[in-house]
Coordinates of C-alpha atoms in Angstrom, one line a residue:
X1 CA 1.4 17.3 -18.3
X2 CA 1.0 19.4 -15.0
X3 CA 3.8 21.3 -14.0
X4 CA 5.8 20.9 -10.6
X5 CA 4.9 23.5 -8.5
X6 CA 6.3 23.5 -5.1
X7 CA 4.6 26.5 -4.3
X8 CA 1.5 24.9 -4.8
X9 CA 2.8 22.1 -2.4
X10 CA 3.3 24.1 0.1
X11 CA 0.2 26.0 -0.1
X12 CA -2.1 22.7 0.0
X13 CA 0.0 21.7 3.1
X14 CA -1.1 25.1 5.0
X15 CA -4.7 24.9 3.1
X16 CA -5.9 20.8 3.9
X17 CA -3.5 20.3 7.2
X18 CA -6.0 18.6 9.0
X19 CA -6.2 15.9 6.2
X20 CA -2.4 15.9 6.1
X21 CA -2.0 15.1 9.9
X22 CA -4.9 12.8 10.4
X23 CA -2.9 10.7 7.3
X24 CA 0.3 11.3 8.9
X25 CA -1.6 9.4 12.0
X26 CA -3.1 6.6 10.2
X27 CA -0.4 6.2 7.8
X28 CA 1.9 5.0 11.3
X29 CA 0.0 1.8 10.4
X30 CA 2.0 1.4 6.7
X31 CA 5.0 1.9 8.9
X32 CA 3.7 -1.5 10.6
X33 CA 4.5 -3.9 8.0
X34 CA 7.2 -2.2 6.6
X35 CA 9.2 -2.6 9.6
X36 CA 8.9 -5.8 9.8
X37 CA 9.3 -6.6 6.0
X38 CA 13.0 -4.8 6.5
X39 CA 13.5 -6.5 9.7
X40 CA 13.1 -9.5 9.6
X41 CA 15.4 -10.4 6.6
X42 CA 18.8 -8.8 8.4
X43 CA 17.6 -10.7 11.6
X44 CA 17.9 -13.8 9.4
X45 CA 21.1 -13.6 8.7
X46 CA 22.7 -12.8 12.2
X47 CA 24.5 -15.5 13.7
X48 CA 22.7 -14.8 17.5
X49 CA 19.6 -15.3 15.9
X50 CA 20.8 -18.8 14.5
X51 CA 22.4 -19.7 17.9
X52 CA 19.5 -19.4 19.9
X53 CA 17.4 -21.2 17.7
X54 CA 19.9 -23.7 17.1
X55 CA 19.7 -22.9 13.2
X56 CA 22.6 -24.8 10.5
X57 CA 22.8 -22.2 7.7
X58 CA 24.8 -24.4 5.7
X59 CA 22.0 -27.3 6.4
X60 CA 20.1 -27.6 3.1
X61 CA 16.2 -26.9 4.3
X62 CA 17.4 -23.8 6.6
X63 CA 16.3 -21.9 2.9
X64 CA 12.9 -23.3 3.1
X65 CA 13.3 -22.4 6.8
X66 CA 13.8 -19.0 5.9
X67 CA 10.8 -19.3 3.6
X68 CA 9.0 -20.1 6.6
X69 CA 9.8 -17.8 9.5
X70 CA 9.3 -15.1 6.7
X71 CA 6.0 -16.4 5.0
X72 CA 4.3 -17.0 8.6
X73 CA 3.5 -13.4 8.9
X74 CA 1.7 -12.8 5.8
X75 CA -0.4 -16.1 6.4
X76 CA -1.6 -13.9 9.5
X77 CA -1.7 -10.9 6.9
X78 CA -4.1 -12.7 4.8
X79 CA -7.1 -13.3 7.4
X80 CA -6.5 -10.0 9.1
X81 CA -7.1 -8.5 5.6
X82 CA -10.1 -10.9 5.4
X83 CA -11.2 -9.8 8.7
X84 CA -11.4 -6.0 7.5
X85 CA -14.6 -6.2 5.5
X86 CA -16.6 -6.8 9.0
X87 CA -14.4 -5.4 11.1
X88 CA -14.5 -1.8 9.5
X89 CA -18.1 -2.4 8.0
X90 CA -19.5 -2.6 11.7
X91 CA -17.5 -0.8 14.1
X92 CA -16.1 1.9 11.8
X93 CA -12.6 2.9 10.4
X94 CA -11.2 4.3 13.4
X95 CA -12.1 1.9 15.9
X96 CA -10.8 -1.5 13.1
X97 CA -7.8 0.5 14.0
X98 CA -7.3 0.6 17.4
X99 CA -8.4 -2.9 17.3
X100 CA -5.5 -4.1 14.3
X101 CA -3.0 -2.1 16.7
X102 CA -3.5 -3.7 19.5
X103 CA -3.5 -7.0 18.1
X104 CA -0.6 -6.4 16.5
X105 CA 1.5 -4.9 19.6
X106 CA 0.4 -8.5 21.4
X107 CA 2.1 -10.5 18.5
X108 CA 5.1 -8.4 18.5
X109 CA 5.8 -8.9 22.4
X110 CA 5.5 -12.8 22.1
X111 CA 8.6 -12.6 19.6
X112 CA 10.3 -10.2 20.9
X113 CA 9.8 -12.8 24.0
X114 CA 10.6 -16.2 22.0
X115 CA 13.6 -18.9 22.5
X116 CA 13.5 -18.1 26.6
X117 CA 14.5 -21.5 27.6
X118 CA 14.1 -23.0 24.0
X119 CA 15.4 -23.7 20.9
X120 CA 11.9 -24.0 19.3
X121 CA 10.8 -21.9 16.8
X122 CA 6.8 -22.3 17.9
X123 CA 6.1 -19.0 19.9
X124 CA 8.2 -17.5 16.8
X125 CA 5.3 -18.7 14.7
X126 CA 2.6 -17.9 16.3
X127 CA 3.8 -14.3 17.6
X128 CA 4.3 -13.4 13.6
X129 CA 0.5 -15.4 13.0
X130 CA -0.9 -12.6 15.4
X131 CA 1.1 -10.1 14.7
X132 CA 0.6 -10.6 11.4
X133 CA -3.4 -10.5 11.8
X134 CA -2.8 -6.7 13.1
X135 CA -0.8 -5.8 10.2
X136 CA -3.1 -7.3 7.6
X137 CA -6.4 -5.6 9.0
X138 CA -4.3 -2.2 9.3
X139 CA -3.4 -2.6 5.3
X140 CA -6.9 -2.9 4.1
X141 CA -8.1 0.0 6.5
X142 CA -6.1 2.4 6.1
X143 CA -6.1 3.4 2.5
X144 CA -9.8 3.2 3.0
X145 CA -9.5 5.4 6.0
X146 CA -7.3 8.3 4.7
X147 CA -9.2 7.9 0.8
X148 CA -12.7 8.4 2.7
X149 CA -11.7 11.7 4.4
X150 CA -9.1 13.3 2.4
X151 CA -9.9 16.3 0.0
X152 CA -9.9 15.1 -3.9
X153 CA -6.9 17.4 -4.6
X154 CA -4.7 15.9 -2.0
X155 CA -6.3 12.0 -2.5
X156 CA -3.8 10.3 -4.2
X157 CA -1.0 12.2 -2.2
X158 CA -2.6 11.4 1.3
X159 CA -3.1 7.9 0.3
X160 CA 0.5 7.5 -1.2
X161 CA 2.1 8.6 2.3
X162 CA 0.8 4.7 3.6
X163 CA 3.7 3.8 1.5
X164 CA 5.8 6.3 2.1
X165 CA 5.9 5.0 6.0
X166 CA 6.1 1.8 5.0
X167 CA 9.2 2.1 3.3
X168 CA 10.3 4.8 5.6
X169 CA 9.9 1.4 8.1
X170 CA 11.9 -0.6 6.1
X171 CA 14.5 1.6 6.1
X172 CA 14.8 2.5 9.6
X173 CA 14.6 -1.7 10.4
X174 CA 17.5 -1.9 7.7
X175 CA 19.8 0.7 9.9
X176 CA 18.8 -0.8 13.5
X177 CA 19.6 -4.4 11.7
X178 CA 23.0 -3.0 10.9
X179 CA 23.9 -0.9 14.2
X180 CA 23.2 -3.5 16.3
X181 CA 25.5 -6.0 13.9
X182 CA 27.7 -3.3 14.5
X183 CA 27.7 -2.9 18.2
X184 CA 27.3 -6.1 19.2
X185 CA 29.3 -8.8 18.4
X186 CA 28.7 -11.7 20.3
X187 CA 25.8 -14.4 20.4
X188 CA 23.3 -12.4 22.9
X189 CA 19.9 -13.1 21.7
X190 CA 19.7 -9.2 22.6
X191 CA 21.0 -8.6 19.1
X192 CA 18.2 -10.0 17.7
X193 CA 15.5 -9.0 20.3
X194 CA 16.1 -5.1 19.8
X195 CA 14.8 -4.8 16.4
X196 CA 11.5 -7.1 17.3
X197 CA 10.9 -5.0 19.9
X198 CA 11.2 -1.4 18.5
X199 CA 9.3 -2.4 16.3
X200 CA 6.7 -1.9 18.7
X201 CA 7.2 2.1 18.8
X202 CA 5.1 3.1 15.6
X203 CA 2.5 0.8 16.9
X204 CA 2.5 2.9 20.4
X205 CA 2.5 6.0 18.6
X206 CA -0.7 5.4 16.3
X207 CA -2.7 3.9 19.3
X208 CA -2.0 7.7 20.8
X209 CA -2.7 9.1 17.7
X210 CA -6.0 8.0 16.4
X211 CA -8.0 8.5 19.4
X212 CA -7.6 11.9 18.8
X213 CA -8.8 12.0 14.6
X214 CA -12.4 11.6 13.5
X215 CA -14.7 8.9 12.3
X216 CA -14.9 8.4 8.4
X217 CA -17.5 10.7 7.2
X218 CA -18.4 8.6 4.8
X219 CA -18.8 5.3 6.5
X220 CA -21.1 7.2 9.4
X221 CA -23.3 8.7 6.0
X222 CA -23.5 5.1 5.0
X223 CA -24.8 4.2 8.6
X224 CA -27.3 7.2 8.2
X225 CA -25.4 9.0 11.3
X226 CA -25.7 12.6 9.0
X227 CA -25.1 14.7 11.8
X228 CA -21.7 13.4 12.8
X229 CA -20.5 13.0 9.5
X230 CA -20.7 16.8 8.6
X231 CA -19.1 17.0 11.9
X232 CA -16.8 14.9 10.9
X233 CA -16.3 16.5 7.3
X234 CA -16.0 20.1 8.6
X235 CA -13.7 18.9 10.7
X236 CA -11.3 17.2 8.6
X237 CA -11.9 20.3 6.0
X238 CA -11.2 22.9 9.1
X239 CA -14.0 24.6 7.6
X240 CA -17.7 25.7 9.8
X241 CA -20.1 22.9 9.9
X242 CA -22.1 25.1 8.0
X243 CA -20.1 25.7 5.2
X244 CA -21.0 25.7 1.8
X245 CA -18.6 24.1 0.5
X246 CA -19.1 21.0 3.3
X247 CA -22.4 21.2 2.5
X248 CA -22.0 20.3 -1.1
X249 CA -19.6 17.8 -0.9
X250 CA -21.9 15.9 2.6
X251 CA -24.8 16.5 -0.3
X252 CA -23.0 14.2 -2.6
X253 CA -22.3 11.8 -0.2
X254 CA -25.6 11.1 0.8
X255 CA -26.9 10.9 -3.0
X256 CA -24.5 8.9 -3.4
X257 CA -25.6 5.9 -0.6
X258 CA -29.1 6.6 -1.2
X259 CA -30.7 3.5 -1.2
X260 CA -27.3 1.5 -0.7
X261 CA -27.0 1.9 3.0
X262 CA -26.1 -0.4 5.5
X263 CA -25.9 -3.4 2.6
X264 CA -24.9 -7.0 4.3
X265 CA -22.6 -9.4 2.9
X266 CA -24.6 -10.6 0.6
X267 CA -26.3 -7.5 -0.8
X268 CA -22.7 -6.4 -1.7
X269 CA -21.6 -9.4 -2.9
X270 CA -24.2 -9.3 -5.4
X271 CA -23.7 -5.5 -6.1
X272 CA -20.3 -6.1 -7.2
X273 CA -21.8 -8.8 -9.9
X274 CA -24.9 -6.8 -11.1
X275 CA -23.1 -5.0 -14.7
X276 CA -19.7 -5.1 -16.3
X277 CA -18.7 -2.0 -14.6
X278 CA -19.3 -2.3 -10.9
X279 CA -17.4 -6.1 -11.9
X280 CA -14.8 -4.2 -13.2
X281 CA -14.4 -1.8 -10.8
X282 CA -14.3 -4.4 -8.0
X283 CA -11.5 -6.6 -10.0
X284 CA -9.5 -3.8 -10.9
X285 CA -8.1 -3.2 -7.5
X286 CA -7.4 -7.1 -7.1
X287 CA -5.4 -7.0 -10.4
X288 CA -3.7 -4.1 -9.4
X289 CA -2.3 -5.6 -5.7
X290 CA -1.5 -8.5 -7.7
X291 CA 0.9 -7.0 -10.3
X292 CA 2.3 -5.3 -7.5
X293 CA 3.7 -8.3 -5.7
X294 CA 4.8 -9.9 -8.8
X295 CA 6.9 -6.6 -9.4
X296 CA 9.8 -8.8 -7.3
X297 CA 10.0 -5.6 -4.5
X298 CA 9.1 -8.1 -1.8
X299 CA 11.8 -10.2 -2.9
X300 CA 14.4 -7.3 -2.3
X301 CA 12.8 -6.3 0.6
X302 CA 12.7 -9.4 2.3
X303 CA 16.1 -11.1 1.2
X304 CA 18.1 -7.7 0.0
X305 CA 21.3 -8.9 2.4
X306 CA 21.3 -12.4 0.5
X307 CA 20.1 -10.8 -2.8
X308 CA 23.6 -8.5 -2.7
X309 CA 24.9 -11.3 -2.0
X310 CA 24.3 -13.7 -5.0
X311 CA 25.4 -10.6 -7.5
X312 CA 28.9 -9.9 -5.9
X313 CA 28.5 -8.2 -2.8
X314 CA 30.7 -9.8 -0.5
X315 CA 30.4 -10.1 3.8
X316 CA 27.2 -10.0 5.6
X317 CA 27.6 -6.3 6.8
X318 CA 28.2 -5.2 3.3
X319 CA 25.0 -6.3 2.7
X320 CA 23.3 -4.9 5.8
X321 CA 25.0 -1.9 4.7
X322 CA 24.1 -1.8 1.2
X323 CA 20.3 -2.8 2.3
X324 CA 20.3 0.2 4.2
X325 CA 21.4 2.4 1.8
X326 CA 18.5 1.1 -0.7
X327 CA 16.1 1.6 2.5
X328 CA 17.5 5.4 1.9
X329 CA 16.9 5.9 -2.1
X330 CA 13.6 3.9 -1.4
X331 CA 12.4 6.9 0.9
X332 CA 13.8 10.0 -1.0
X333 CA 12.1 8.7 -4.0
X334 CA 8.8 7.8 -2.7
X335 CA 8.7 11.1 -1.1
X336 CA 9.8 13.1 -4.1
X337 CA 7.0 10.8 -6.2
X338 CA 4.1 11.8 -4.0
X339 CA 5.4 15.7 -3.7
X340 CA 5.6 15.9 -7.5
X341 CA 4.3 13.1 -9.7
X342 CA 1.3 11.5 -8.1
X343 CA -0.6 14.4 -8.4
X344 CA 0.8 16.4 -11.3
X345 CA 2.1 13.6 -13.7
X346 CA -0.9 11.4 -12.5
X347 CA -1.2 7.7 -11.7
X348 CA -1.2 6.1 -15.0
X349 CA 1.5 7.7 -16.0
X350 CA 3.2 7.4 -13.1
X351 CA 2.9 3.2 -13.1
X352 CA 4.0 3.4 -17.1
X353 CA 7.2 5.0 -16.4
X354 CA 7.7 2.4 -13.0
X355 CA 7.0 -0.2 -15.3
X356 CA 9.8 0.2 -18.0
X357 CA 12.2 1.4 -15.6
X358 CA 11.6 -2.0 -13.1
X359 CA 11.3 -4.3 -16.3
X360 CA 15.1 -2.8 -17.3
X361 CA 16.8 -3.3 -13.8
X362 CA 15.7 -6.5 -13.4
X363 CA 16.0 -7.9 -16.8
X364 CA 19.9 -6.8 -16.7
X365 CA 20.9 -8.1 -13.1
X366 CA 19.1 -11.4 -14.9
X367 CA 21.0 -11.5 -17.7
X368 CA 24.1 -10.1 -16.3
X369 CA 23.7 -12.8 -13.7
X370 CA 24.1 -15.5 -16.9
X371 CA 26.7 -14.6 -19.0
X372 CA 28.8 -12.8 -16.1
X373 CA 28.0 -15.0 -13.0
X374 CA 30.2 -14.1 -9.9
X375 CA 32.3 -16.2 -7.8
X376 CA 33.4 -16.3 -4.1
X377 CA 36.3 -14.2 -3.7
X378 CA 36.7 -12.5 -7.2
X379 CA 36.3 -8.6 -6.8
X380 CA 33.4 -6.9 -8.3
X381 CA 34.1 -6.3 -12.3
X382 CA 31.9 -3.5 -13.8
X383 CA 28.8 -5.4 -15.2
X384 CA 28.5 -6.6 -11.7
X385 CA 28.7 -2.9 -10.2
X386 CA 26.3 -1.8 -12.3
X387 CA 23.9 -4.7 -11.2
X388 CA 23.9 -3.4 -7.9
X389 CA 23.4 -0.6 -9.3
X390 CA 20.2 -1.7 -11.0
X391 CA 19.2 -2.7 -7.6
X392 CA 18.8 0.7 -6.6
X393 CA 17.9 1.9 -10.1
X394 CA 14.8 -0.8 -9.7
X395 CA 13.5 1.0 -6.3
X396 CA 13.6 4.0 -8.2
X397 CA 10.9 3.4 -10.3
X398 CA 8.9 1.0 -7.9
X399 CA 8.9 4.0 -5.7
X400 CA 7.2 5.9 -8.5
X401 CA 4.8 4.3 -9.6
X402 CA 4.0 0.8 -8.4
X403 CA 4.8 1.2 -4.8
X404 CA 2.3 3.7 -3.6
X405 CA -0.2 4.2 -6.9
X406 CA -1.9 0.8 -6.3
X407 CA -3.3 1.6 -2.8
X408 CA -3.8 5.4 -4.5
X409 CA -5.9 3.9 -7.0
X410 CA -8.0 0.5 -5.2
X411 CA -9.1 2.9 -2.6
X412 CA -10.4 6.1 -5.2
X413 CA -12.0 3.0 -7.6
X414 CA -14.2 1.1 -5.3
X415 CA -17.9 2.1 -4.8
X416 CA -18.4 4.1 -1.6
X417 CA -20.8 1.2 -0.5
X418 CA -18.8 -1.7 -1.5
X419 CA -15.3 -0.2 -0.5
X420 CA -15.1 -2.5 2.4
X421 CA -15.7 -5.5 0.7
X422 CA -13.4 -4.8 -2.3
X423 CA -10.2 -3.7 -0.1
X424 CA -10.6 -6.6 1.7
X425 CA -10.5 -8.8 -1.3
X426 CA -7.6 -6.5 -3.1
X427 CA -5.4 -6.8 0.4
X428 CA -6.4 -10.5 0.9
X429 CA -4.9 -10.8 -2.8
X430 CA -1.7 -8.5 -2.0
X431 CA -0.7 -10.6 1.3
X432 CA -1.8 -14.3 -0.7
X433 CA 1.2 -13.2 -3.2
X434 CA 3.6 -11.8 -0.9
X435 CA 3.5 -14.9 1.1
X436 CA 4.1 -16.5 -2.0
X437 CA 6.5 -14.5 -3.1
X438 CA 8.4 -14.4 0.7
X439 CA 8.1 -18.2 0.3
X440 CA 9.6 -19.3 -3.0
X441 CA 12.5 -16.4 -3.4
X442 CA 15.1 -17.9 -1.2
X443 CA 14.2 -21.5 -3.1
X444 CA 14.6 -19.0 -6.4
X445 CA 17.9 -17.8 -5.6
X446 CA 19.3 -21.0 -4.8
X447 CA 17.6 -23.1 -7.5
X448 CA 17.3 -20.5 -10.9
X449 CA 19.6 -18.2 -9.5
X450 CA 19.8 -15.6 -12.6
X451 CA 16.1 -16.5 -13.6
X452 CA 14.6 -15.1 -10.8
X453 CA 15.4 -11.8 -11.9
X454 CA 14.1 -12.2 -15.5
X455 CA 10.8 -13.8 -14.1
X456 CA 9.9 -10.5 -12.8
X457 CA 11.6 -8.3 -15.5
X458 CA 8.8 -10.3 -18.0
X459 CA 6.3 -9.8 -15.2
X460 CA 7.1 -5.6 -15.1
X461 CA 6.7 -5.7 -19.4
X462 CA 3.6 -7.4 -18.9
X463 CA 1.8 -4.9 -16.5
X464 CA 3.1 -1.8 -18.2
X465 CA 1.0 -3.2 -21.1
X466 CA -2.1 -4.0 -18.7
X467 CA -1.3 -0.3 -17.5
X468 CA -1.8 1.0 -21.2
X469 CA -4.9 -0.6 -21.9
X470 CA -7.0 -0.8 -18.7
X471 CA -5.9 1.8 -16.1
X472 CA -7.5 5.0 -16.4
X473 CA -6.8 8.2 -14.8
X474 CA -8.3 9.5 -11.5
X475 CA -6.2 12.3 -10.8
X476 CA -8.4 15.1 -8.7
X477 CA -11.8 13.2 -9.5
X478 CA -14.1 13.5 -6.7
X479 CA -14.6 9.8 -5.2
X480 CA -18.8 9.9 -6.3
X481 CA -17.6 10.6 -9.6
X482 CA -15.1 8.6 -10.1
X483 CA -17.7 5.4 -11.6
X484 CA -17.8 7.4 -14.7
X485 CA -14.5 6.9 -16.0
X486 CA -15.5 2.9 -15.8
X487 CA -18.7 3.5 -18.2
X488 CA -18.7 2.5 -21.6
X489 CA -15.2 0.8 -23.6
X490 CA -12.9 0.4 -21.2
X491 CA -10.0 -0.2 -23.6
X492 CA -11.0 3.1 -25.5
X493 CA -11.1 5.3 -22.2
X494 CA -8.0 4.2 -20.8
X495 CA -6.4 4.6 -23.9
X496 CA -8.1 8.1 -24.0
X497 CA -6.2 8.9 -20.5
X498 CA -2.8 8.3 -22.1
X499 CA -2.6 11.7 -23.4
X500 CA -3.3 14.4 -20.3
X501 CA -4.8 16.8 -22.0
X502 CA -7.3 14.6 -23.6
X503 CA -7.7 12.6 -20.3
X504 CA -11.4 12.3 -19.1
X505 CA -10.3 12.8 -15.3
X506 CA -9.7 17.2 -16.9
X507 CA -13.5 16.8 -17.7
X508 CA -14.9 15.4 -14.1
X509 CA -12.3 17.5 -11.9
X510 CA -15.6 19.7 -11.1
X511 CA -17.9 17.0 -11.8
X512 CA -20.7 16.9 -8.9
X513 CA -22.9 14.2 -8.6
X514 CA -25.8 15.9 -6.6
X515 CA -26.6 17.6 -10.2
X516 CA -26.1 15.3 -12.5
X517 CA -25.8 12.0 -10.8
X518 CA -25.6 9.8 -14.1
X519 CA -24.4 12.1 -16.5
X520 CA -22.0 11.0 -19.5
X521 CA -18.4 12.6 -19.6
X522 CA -18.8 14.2 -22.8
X523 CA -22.2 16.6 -21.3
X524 CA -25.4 14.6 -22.0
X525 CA -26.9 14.6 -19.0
X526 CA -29.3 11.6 -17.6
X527 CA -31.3 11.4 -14.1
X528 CA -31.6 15.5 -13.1
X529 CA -32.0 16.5 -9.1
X530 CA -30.7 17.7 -6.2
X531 CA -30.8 16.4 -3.0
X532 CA -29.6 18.1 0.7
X533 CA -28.6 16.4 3.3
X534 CA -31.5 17.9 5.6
X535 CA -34.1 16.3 3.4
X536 CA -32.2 13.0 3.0
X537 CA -32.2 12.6 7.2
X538 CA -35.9 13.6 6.7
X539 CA -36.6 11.2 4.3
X540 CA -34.7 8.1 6.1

């Protein structure tokens, strides 16, 4: 295995600083979601919120209620991640965007707005619907976004920070939850009105942002716009126009769409279905934002006050408290994962060791939870300590591996000109579960209390096996390349990648496709040519 080099760090921060501030700027947009995932569990539970809705929390459907305040967003998630595919595909990266952002600023004023005059919970709804479209369209974009322009070296880590501001959103929405509980103590509706409407400020600060960044290079290749996307690569390389090395890498680019360029609906559809490895490809970032829900993080996220609750924690602003604190851990160690292990350790070994350690945390708060159940009133004995601990122990390892190494990976596996198309379908997937998930957890709680914890302790066994035999390693594989690793026995590869020095990602780190497009991993070489991107313009 690599070693940790901060050195290194540091030197690629100076070297590719272009790439890291243009994903800085984008990755506002993971910040989105994640404050609202953090808010709007606290908000929940605060008694102005309840009073000017005229909520019963002792009433036995205000859990399903819960369910659905909660769940409404993602249902708006869902279609704005359907949306994406079109969106991006026609107007570009950049400007899907600006368009997700403002949509989503518009849903968060109507809630920040709602229960003026009214009890009802309808402009609630349909300010999360909206605002919820916004966020949804952001979280299939920009993975795409920051993947299509960052340097191979950096990929994983650029695409990584989306997560990192998403949980860096979460937390900050944990702390403003808990201030405000803090400072004010009565029933204004301002205590509840505060968090919607910061969570406005990241939204205000990518709008300013991205005007200022380029266009994906690749998606204006793909449009046969040649010229601006070596302006747009030497750009986002700070290197000359001219430069060899951008030269080279806008050369593989345009092999790489040659042919496949401007495809409709259709024609994509139908590329994804025409072998076993462009269908596996395509179904592999799906699976992947699929396990990731059923990880339980969502369930945390969303419910952590109530959640501290059922193992022992006792008073509402404990839990706030508590929820902010794992808002904390969640950040250090998604940070420290991105600085040292995404790139060094590498992604499949990074979602192994997020795998065992999530399958342990919950599958001892689970059975903890039955043989040592709490009651109201007892004081916390030391199994149930060490349950909370597991809590945090749990966002440990999700911050490892399966938080950020998911988007890492759907966004370096899809085919340049199908990317579109398969991170709408892998985000459509990601928001269908955690509207699931946001829906059924509070009925969990109440109904299998200690079951809901083992549920996704099985779940976090089974993927670390689906991690063993069918994820393989992309670490610092350049993104034309990267179709290789799919070739041949899947099972055999991935199992291959278990061991870093024998990976097959060491053998294609200098791979290039302009010289030996379809070339085997182990050196046989098949189609032969080059190709610049002077006589490809010619050509088209």
């Amino acid at each position: 295995m690599a070693k940790f080099d901060i050195k290194a760090i540091l030197a690629d921060i100076k070297a590719y600083r272009r790439a890291y501030f243009l994903t800085a700027v984008a990755s506002l947009g993971g910040m989105l979601f994640g404050w609202d995932t953090g808010l709007i569990g606290g908000v929940l539970t605060m008694d102005a919120f309840q009073h000017s809705f005229n909520l019963d929390k002792h009433s036995k459907s205000f859990s399903s209620l819960q369910g659905n305040i909660v769940s409404v967003l993602q249902a708006g998630c869902f279609f704005g991640a359907a949306s994406s595919f079109y969106i991006s595909d026609k107007l570009g990266r950049k400007t899907a965007l600006i368009i997700a952002d403002i949509i989503f600023l518009i849903g968060s004023i109507i809630q920040t707005c709602c229960a003026i005059n009214t009890t009802s919970l309808t402009q609630l709804y349909i300010g999360r619907v909206i605002g919820g479209f916004g966020v949804g369209l952001i979280s299939a974009v920009v993975p795409t976004y920051i993947g299509e322009n960052a340097n191979k070296e950096i990929r994983g880590r650029c695409v990584g920070c989306m997560q990192l501001f998403n949980v860096t959103g979460i937390m900050l929405s944990f702390f403003i939850n808990y201030g405000i509980s803090q400072q004010i103590k009565t029933l204004s509706a301002a205590k509840w009105r505060i968090p919607f409407a910061l969570q406005m400020l990241p939204g205000v600060l990518l709008l300013a942002g991205i005007f200022f960044q380029n266009e994906s290079p690749r998606w204006l290749a793909e449009k046969n716009r040649f010229e601006e996307a070596g302006r747009a690569l030497a750009r986002v390389r700070a290197r000359p126009v001219d430069d060899p090395a951008v030269i080279r890498e806008l050369d593989e680019i345009v092999a790489d769409f040659r042919g496949l360029e401007k495809l409709p609906l259709q024609a994509q559809l139908k590329a994804v279905c025409e072998s076993k490895r462009m269908f596996y490809q395509a179904s592999f970032a799906v699976i992947l934002m699929f396990w990731q829900q059923w990880t339980g993080t969502n369930s945390i996220n969303y419910y952590a006050p109530q959640i501290f609750q059922s193992i022992g924690l006792q008073g509402s602003s404990a839990g706030l408290f508590a929820t902010g604190i794992y808002g904390v851990v969640k950040v250090t160690v998604t940070a420290l994962g991105l600085m040292l292990a995404t790139e060094q350790l590498g992604r499949k070994w990074s979602l192994l060791v997020g795998s065992a350690g999530q399958a342990f945390a919950m599958l001892y708060i689970g059975i903890n939870s039955a043989v040592n159940p709490t009651k109201a009133g007892e004081p916390l004995n030391g199994t149930s300590t060490f349950s909370i601990v597991c809590v945090y122990l749990f966002v440990v390892f999700y911050s490892f591996g399966w938080g950020p190494i998911p988007f890492v990976l759907s966004s370096e596996c899809s085919p340049n000109h199908v990317r579109s198309l398969i991170m709408a379908a892998a985000l459509m997937t990601q928001w269908l579960f955690n509207f699931v998930i946001a829906k059924i957890t509070p009925l969990m709680i109440s109904n299998i209390t200690y079951g809901t914890f083992l549920l996704f302790g099985a779940c976090c066994i089974v993927m670390g096996v689906y991690t063993v035999f069918f994820v393989p390693e992309t670490k610092n594989v350049p993104l034309e390349s990267i179709h290789l690793l799919f070739e041949g026995n899947i099972v055999k590869g991935c199992l291959q990648d278990i061991i870093p020095r024998h990976s097959r990602a060491m053998k294609l780190q200098n791979h290039h496709v302009t010289n030996d497009g379809d070339s085997e991993i182990d050196g046989k070489i098949g189609r032969k040519g080059t190709i610049t991107a002077v006589q490809h313009i010619e050509e088209a």
